[in-house]
Coordinates of C-alpha atoms in Angstrom, one line a residue:
M225 CA -11.8 -12.4 -23.6
E226 CA -12.6 -14.3 -20.6
E227 CA -9.6 -17.1 -21.5
C228 CA -7.3 -14.7 -22.5
V229 CA -7.5 -12.9 -18.6
R230 CA -7.0 -16.2 -17.5
K231 CA -4.0 -17.1 -19.5
A232 CA -2.8 -13.9 -18.5
I233 CA -2.7 -14.2 -14.8
D234 CA -1.6 -17.8 -15.5
M235 CA 1.5 -16.2 -17.2
D236 CA 2.2 -13.5 -15.2
V237 CA 5.3 -12.7 -14.1
R238 CA 7.5 -9.5 -12.1
E239 CA 8.9 -7.5 -14.9
E240 CA 11.9 -4.7 -14.5
G241 CA 9.3 -1.9 -13.4
M242 CA 7.1 -2.3 -10.0
L243 CA 4.1 -3.8 -12.0
S244 CA 4.0 -7.3 -13.1
S245 CA 3.0 -8.4 -16.7
V246 CA -0.4 -8.9 -16.2
V247 CA -1.6 -5.4 -15.7
D248 CA -0.4 -4.0 -19.2
D249 CA -1.5 -7.6 -20.5
V250 CA -5.3 -7.2 -19.3
L251 CA -5.9 -3.6 -20.0
F252 CA -4.5 -4.3 -23.6
L253 CA -7.0 -7.2 -24.0
V254 CA -9.6 -4.9 -22.9
R255 CA -8.9 -2.0 -24.8
K256 CA -8.3 -3.7 -28.3
C257 CA -12.1 -5.5 -27.7
V258 CA -13.4 -2.0 -27.5
R259 CA -11.8 -0.7 -30.0
R260 CA -12.7 -3.9 -32.5
A261 CA -16.0 -3.0 -31.3
T262 CA -16.2 0.4 -31.9
S263 CA -15.1 -0.2 -35.7
S264 CA -18.1 -2.1 -36.3
G265 CA -19.7 1.3 -36.2
S266 CA -22.4 0.0 -33.4
V267 CA -22.8 1.5 -30.2
D268 CA -24.5 -1.4 -28.5
C269 CA -21.7 -3.6 -30.0
V270 CA -18.9 -0.8 -28.1
C271 CA -21.5 -1.1 -24.6
A272 CA -21.2 -4.7 -25.0
A273 CA -17.6 -5.1 -25.2
L274 CA -17.7 -2.4 -22.5
N275 CA -19.9 -4.6 -20.1
N276 CA -17.8 -7.8 -20.5
G277 CA -14.4 -5.9 -20.0
V278 CA -15.6 -4.4 -16.5
A279 CA -16.6 -7.5 -15.2
L280 CA -14.0 -9.6 -15.7
L281 CA -11.8 -6.6 -14.2
E282 CA -14.1 -6.7 -11.3
T283 CA -14.3 -10.4 -10.8
T284 CA -11.1 -12.4 -12.0
F285 CA -8.8 -9.7 -12.3
Y286 CA -9.9 -8.4 -8.7
Q287 CA -10.1 -11.4 -7.3
Y288 CA -6.2 -12.2 -8.4
L289 CA -5.2 -9.1 -7.2
F290 CA -7.1 -9.2 -3.8
G291 CA -5.7 -12.7 -3.5
A292 CA -2.5 -11.8 -3.0
V293 CA -3.3 -8.7 -0.9
Q294 CA -6.0 -10.8 1.3
A295 CA -2.7 -12.8 2.2
G296 CA -0.8 -10.2 3.6
Y297 CA 2.9 -9.4 4.0
P298 CA 4.9 -11.7 6.1
S299 CA 5.1 -10.5 9.8
T300 CA 8.3 -9.9 11.3
N301 CA 7.0 -9.3 15.1
F302 CA 9.1 -11.6 17.6
A303 CA 6.9 -14.4 18.0
A304 CA 6.2 -14.7 14.4
E305 CA 10.2 -14.6 13.8
A306 CA 10.4 -17.4 16.3
L307 CA 7.8 -19.3 14.4
Q308 CA 9.5 -19.1 11.3
T309 CA 12.2 -20.3 12.9
A310 CA 11.1 -23.3 14.2
Q311 CA 9.2 -23.9 10.6
N312 CA 12.5 -23.4 9.2
A313 CA 14.2 -25.8 11.3
Y314 CA 11.5 -28.7 10.6
N315 CA 11.9 -28.1 7.4
V316 CA 15.3 -28.9 7.0
I317 CA 14.7 -32.0 9.4
Q318 CA 12.2 -33.1 6.8
H319 CA 13.2 -31.9 3.7
G320 CA 16.5 -30.8 3.6
K321 CA 15.3 -26.7 2.6
T322 CA 14.1 -23.7 4.4
S323 CA 11.0 -21.7 3.3
E324 CA 12.9 -18.6 3.6
A325 CA 12.2 -18.4 -0.4
S326 CA 8.3 -19.0 0.2
T327 CA 8.6 -16.0 2.9
D328 CA 9.9 -14.2 0.2
T329 CA 7.8 -15.1 -2.5
Q330 CA 4.9 -13.7 -0.4
K331 CA 6.6 -10.6 0.3
E332 CA 7.3 -9.8 -3.2
S333 CA 3.3 -11.3 -4.5
F334 CA 1.4 -9.0 -1.6
L335 CA 3.6 -5.5 -3.0
T336 CA 3.7 -6.3 -6.4
A337 CA -0.5 -6.9 -5.8
T338 CA -0.7 -3.6 -4.2
N339 CA 1.3 -1.7 -6.8
N340 CA -0.6 -3.5 -9.8
A341 CA -3.8 -2.3 -7.8
R342 CA -2.8 1.1 -7.8
G343 CA -1.4 1.1 -11.2
T344 CA -4.1 -0.4 -13.0
A345 CA -6.2 2.1 -11.1
D346 CA -4.9 5.1 -13.0
L347 CA -4.3 3.0 -16.3
L348 CA -8.0 2.8 -16.4
L349 CA -8.7 6.0 -16.2
E350 CA -6.1 6.9 -19.0
L351 CA -7.9 4.2 -20.9
R352 CA -11.1 6.1 -20.3
K353 CA -9.8 9.2 -21.7
G354 CA -8.6 7.9 -24.5
L355 CA -11.8 6.1 -25.5
E356 CA -13.7 9.3 -24.8
Q357 CA -11.6 11.3 -27.1
E358 CA -11.6 8.6 -30.2
W359 CA -15.4 8.9 -29.7
S360 CA -15.2 12.4 -29.8
K361 CA -14.3 11.9 -33.0
T362 CA -17.6 10.6 -34.4
Q363 CA -20.6 12.4 -34.6
R364 CA -23.7 10.3 -32.8
S365 CA -26.7 11.1 -31.4
D366 CA -27.4 12.1 -27.6
V367 CA -29.1 8.4 -27.0
E368 CA -26.2 6.5 -28.0
S369 CA -23.8 9.3 -26.9
G370 CA -25.6 8.5 -23.5
K371 CA -25.0 4.6 -24.1
L372 CA -21.3 5.3 -24.1
D373 CA -21.1 7.2 -21.4
N374 CA -22.8 5.2 -19.3
A375 CA -20.8 2.5 -20.7
V376 CA -17.4 4.0 -19.9
S377 CA -17.8 5.6 -16.5
Q378 CA -18.0 1.9 -15.3
L379 CA -14.1 1.9 -15.9
T380 CA -13.9 4.8 -13.1
D381 CA -16.2 2.8 -11.0
V382 CA -13.3 0.0 -11.0
S383 CA -10.7 2.6 -10.9
R384 CA -12.4 3.3 -7.5
K385 CA -12.0 0.0 -6.2
M386 CA -8.6 -0.7 -7.4
H387 CA -7.4 2.7 -5.3
H388 CA -9.2 1.0 -2.4
L389 CA -7.7 -2.3 -2.6
A390 CA -4.3 -0.7 -2.9
S391 CA -5.2 1.3 0.1
L392 CA -6.2 -1.7 2.0
G393 CA -2.3 -3.5 1.0
I394 CA -0.6 -0.4 2.2
E395 CA -2.9 -0.4 5.8
S396 CA -2.0 -4.2 6.2
L397 CA 1.7 -3.5 5.5
C398 CA 1.1 -0.9 8.1
K399 CA -0.3 -2.9 10.5
T400 CA 1.9 -6.1 9.9
V401 CA 5.1 -4.4 9.5
F402 CA 5.1 -1.2 11.2
R403 CA 2.4 -1.2 14.2
P404 CA 4.7 -3.9 16.6
K405 CA 8.4 -2.4 16.6
L406 CA 6.2 1.1 16.6
K407 CA 4.6 0.0 19.7
S408 CA 7.6 -1.7 21.1
S409 CA 9.9 1.8 20.3
C410 CA 6.8 3.7 21.9
E411 CA 6.7 2.0 25.1
A412 CA 10.3 2.5 25.7
Y413 CA 9.4 5.8 26.4
A414 CA 7.2 5.1 29.2
D415 CA 10.8 4.0 31.2
I416 CA 12.0 7.3 30.8
N417 CA 12.2 9.9 33.9
H418 CA 9.6 12.6 32.7
T419 CA 10.2 14.6 36.7
L420 CA 13.1 16.1 35.8
N421 CA 15.3 19.1 37.6
D422 CA 17.1 21.5 35.7
T423 CA 20.2 19.3 35.1
Q424 CA 18.5 17.1 33.8
L425 CA 16.9 18.7 31.8
A426 CA 20.3 20.4 30.6
E427 CA 21.6 16.6 29.8
F428 CA 18.6 15.4 27.8
E429 CA 19.2 18.7 25.6
A430 CA 22.7 17.7 25.2
V431 CA 21.9 13.9 24.8
D432 CA 18.5 13.3 23.4
P433 CA 16.9 9.9 25.4
F434 CA 15.0 8.7 22.9
I435 CA 13.5 11.0 19.9
E436 CA 16.3 11.4 18.1
Q437 CA 16.9 7.5 17.9
F438 CA 13.4 6.7 17.9
N439 CA 13.1 9.4 14.6
A440 CA 16.4 7.1 13.1
N441 CA 14.7 3.9 13.4
L442 CA 11.5 4.6 11.8
D443 CA 13.1 6.4 8.9
K444 CA 15.2 3.4 8.3
Q445 CA 12.1 1.2 8.5
I446 CA 10.1 3.6 5.8
A447 CA 13.3 4.0 3.3
S448 CA 13.2 0.4 2.9
F449 CA 9.7 0.4 1.0
E450 CA 10.5 3.2 -0.9
P451 CA 12.0 1.5 -3.9
V452 CA 9.6 -1.3 -3.7
L453 CA 6.2 1.2 -3.9
L454 CA 4.9 2.9 -6.3
K455 CA 4.9 6.7 -5.7
D456 CA 1.4 7.1 -4.4
N457 CA 1.6 3.8 -2.5
F458 CA 4.4 5.1 -1.0
Q459 CA 3.0 8.3 0.0
T460 CA -0.1 7.0 1.1
L461 CA 2.5 4.7 3.3
L462 CA 4.1 7.9 4.8
L463 CA 0.6 9.3 5.6
T464 CA -0.5 5.5 7.0
V465 CA 2.2 5.8 9.6
C466 CA 2.2 8.7 10.6
S467 CA -1.3 8.2 11.9
E468 CA 0.0 5.3 13.5
V469 CA 3.0 7.0 15.2
E470 CA 0.4 9.3 16.5
R471 CA -1.9 7.1 18.0
Q472 CA 0.9 4.5 19.7
M473 CA 2.4 7.8 20.9
E474 CA -0.1 9.4 22.3
R475 CA -1.6 6.4 23.6
V476 CA 2.3 5.8 26.1
I477 CA 2.3 9.9 26.9
M478 CA -1.5 9.4 28.7
K479 CA 0.5 6.9 31.2
C480 CA 3.0 9.1 31.8
S481 CA 3.3 11.9 34.7
F482 CA 5.4 15.2 34.1
N483 CA 6.5 18.3 36.1
R484 CA 6.7 21.6 34.7
L485 CA 10.4 20.6 33.1
G486 CA 9.1 17.3 31.8
G487 CA 7.1 18.9 30.3
L488 CA 9.0 21.3 28.6
Q489 CA 10.9 18.2 27.7
L490 CA 7.9 16.8 26.2
D491 CA 7.4 20.1 24.1
R492 CA 10.9 19.5 22.9
E493 CA 10.6 15.9 21.8
Y494 CA 6.8 16.9 20.1
R495 CA 8.3 19.4 17.8
Q496 CA 11.4 17.3 16.8
L497 CA 8.8 14.6 16.0
S498 CA 6.5 17.0 13.8
A499 CA 9.4 18.0 11.8
Y500 CA 10.8 14.6 11.0
L501 CA 7.3 13.4 9.9
S502 CA 6.0 16.6 7.8
G503 CA 9.7 17.2 6.5

């Protein structure tokens, strides 16, 4: 089984969906081996097959996905862009080609691995449910049923591990892509006058100086990831970004001074931001 899993990893390709071929291939191998063991009628044989499959999922397969997630999503901040520009110039001089392709490959590899981890987590739970339904058709002793329950419960443990890996990927994505831009955008809020008179408050109500553009930019950035992330991963990204917005805005607001009218404007901005984030 180990050789087959490694071969599936070597032949991994991105398909039409958001998952790559390795997910279906590896889970098919595990399912096939367990069902073949089930046909033998030996509970110990089934448990051995499950133990072997789980071990490969937790080691060889997990490390493959973890490696891509750990490599991270290429940074998009100014320093990284400057470094990338310099690297591209060097590659053009030395080799006559740029490294843009490798950057795009790393982006795709990271997003695919994050989706694969989440997809695998869900499919492992489905696999457990399917096996339990098949086994329920055969009468077994309490001892044999206990052995099977203990062995198949390992699939849930691996599912949690894969789910955690997907969450780590989303957190890394937020840290790399969203945090730098949110930090700079929120810093701009400190440059706005917050000690207002009646005329300025009316002007801010007519033409918002910050929050509308802030929401529009954030919405555009978030929307770019919806087509490339599984639904559950995208929802996790939304929650993670919302938490990051809260931290960055609170940090900047604590540096600002407000009079009464400035506080009214802050309340108005807070309500707009809350409505957007919860919408």
